[in-house]
């Protein structure tokens, strides 16, 4: 159950973007909007972001970017 891992992982480094996925935000490359919304990781893996979580997730990413705690490469 990912809920147990979600409780143990740092909320500033990990984010649950879908019921089946928790991502390390420092390994994200970009957010892709094409026939859905996806997170592309630095290793080229594409992970779906749930419609239910996208608004909160994009706000979270913007807040981190504005505070210089996150940089996309």
PDB file of C-alpha atoms in Angstrom:
ATOM      1  CA  UNK A   1       0.000   0.000   0.000  1.00  0.00           C
ATOM      2  CA  UNK A   2       1.548   3.299  -1.097  1.00  0.00           C
ATOM      3  CA  UNK A   3      -0.196   5.129   1.729  1.00  0.00           C
ATOM      4  CA  UNK A   4       2.247   3.602   4.216  1.00  0.00           C
ATOM      5  CA  UNK A   5       5.261   4.723   2.171  1.00  0.00           C
ATOM      6  CA  UNK A   6       3.717   8.153   1.688  1.00  0.00           C
ATOM      7  CA  UNK A   7       3.592   8.608   5.475  1.00  0.00           C
ATOM      8  CA  UNK A   8       7.266   7.675   5.837  1.00  0.00           C
ATOM      9  CA  UNK A   9       8.714   9.755   2.987  1.00  0.00           C
ATOM     10  CA  UNK A  10       9.651  13.417   3.273  1.00  0.00           C
ATOM     11  CA  UNK A  11       6.802  15.635   2.077  1.00  0.00           C
ATOM     12  CA  UNK A  12       9.290  18.178   0.749  1.00  0.00           C
ATOM     13  CA  UNK A  13      11.005  15.626  -1.520  1.00  0.00           C
ATOM     14  CA  UNK A  14       8.224  13.229  -2.518  1.00  0.00           C
ATOM     15  CA  UNK A  15       4.728  13.796  -3.850  1.00  0.00           C
ATOM     16  CA  UNK A  16       1.920  11.376  -4.616  1.00  0.00           C
ATOM     17  CA  UNK A  17       0.780  12.383  -8.098  1.00  0.00           C
ATOM     18  CA  UNK A  18      -1.520   9.415  -8.708  1.00  0.00           C
ATOM     19  CA  UNK A  19      -3.019   6.604  -6.635  1.00  0.00           C
ATOM     20  CA  UNK A  20      -0.278   4.328  -7.994  1.00  0.00           C
ATOM     21  CA  UNK A  21       2.711   6.684  -8.011  1.00  0.00           C
ATOM     22  CA  UNK A  22       4.840   8.675  -5.591  1.00  0.00           C
ATOM     23  CA  UNK A  23       7.625  10.683  -7.246  1.00  0.00           C
ATOM     24  CA  UNK A  24      10.834  12.197  -5.975  1.00  0.00           C
ATOM     25  CA  UNK A  25      10.398  15.766  -7.182  1.00  0.00           C
ATOM     26  CA  UNK A  26      14.154  16.215  -7.522  1.00  0.00           C
ATOM     27  CA  UNK A  27      14.139  13.572 -10.263  1.00  0.00           C
ATOM     28  CA  UNK A  28      11.430  15.305 -12.304  1.00  0.00           C
ATOM     29  CA  UNK A  29      12.335  16.760 -15.662  1.00  0.00           C
ATOM     30  CA  UNK A  30       9.069  18.432 -16.681  1.00  0.00           C
ATOM     31  CA  UNK A  31       5.291  18.252 -16.748  1.00  0.00           C
ATOM     32  CA  UNK A  32       3.854  17.213 -20.111  1.00  0.00           C
ATOM     33  CA  UNK A  33       0.323  18.080 -21.249  1.00  0.00           C
ATOM     34  CA  UNK A  34      -0.593  15.801 -24.142  1.00  0.00           C
ATOM     35  CA  UNK A  35      -3.698  13.609 -24.116  1.00  0.00           C
ATOM     36  CA  UNK A  36      -3.615  13.885 -20.349  1.00  0.00           C
ATOM     37  CA  UNK A  37      -1.119  15.304 -17.910  1.00  0.00           C
ATOM     38  CA  UNK A  38       2.118  13.483 -17.207  1.00  0.00           C
ATOM     39  CA  UNK A  39       5.325  13.873 -15.263  1.00  0.00           C
ATOM     40  CA  UNK A  40       8.482  13.145 -17.231  1.00  0.00           C
ATOM     41  CA  UNK A  41      11.319  11.989 -15.019  1.00  0.00           C
ATOM     42  CA  UNK A  42      15.030  12.599 -15.656  1.00  0.00           C
ATOM     43  CA  UNK A  43      15.396   8.947 -16.693  1.00  0.00           C
ATOM     44  CA  UNK A  44      12.735   9.570 -19.416  1.00  0.00           C
ATOM     45  CA  UNK A  45      10.001   7.608 -17.581  1.00  0.00           C
ATOM     46  CA  UNK A  46       6.537   9.073 -18.157  1.00  0.00           C
ATOM     47  CA  UNK A  47       4.127   8.920 -15.205  1.00  0.00           C
ATOM     48  CA  UNK A  48       0.476  10.014 -15.266  1.00  0.00           C
ATOM     49  CA  UNK A  49      -0.705  12.759 -12.919  1.00  0.00           C
ATOM     50  CA  UNK A  50      -4.281  12.259 -11.777  1.00  0.00           C
ATOM     51  CA  UNK A  51      -6.845  14.890 -12.686  1.00  0.00           C
ATOM     52  CA  UNK A  52      -7.774  15.055  -9.023  1.00  0.00           C
ATOM     53  CA  UNK A  53      -4.231  15.965  -7.958  1.00  0.00           C
ATOM     54  CA  UNK A  54      -2.999  18.212 -10.773  1.00  0.00           C
ATOM     55  CA  UNK A  55      -4.151  21.566  -9.353  1.00  0.00           C
ATOM     56  CA  UNK A  56      -2.637  20.947  -5.933  1.00  0.00           C
ATOM     57  CA  UNK A  57       0.524  19.453  -7.458  1.00  0.00           C
ATOM     58  CA  UNK A  58       1.185  22.363  -9.828  1.00  0.00           C
ATOM     59  CA  UNK A  59       0.704  24.819  -6.944  1.00  0.00           C
ATOM     60  CA  UNK A  60       3.173  22.774  -4.879  1.00  0.00           C
ATOM     61  CA  UNK A  61       5.744  22.830  -7.712  1.00  0.00           C
ATOM     62  CA  UNK A  62       5.300  26.582  -8.275  1.00  0.00           C
ATOM     63  CA  UNK A  63       5.741  27.264  -4.552  1.00  0.00           C
ATOM     64  CA  UNK A  64       8.958  25.223  -4.504  1.00  0.00           C
ATOM     65  CA  UNK A  65      10.246  26.921  -7.648  1.00  0.00           C
ATOM     66  CA  UNK A  66       9.514  30.386  -6.236  1.00  0.00           C
ATOM     67  CA  UNK A  67      11.394  29.537  -3.057  1.00  0.00           C
ATOM     68  CA  UNK A  68      14.390  28.233  -5.073  1.00  0.00           C
ATOM     69  CA  UNK A  69      14.058  24.764  -3.535  1.00  0.00           C
ATOM     70  CA  UNK A  70      13.457  23.124  -6.912  1.00  0.00           C
ATOM     71  CA  UNK A  71      15.087  23.452 -10.296  1.00  0.00           C
ATOM     72  CA  UNK A  72      14.162  21.509 -13.418  1.00  0.00           C
ATOM     73  CA  UNK A  73      17.090  20.498 -15.580  1.00  0.00           C
TER      74      UNK A  73
END
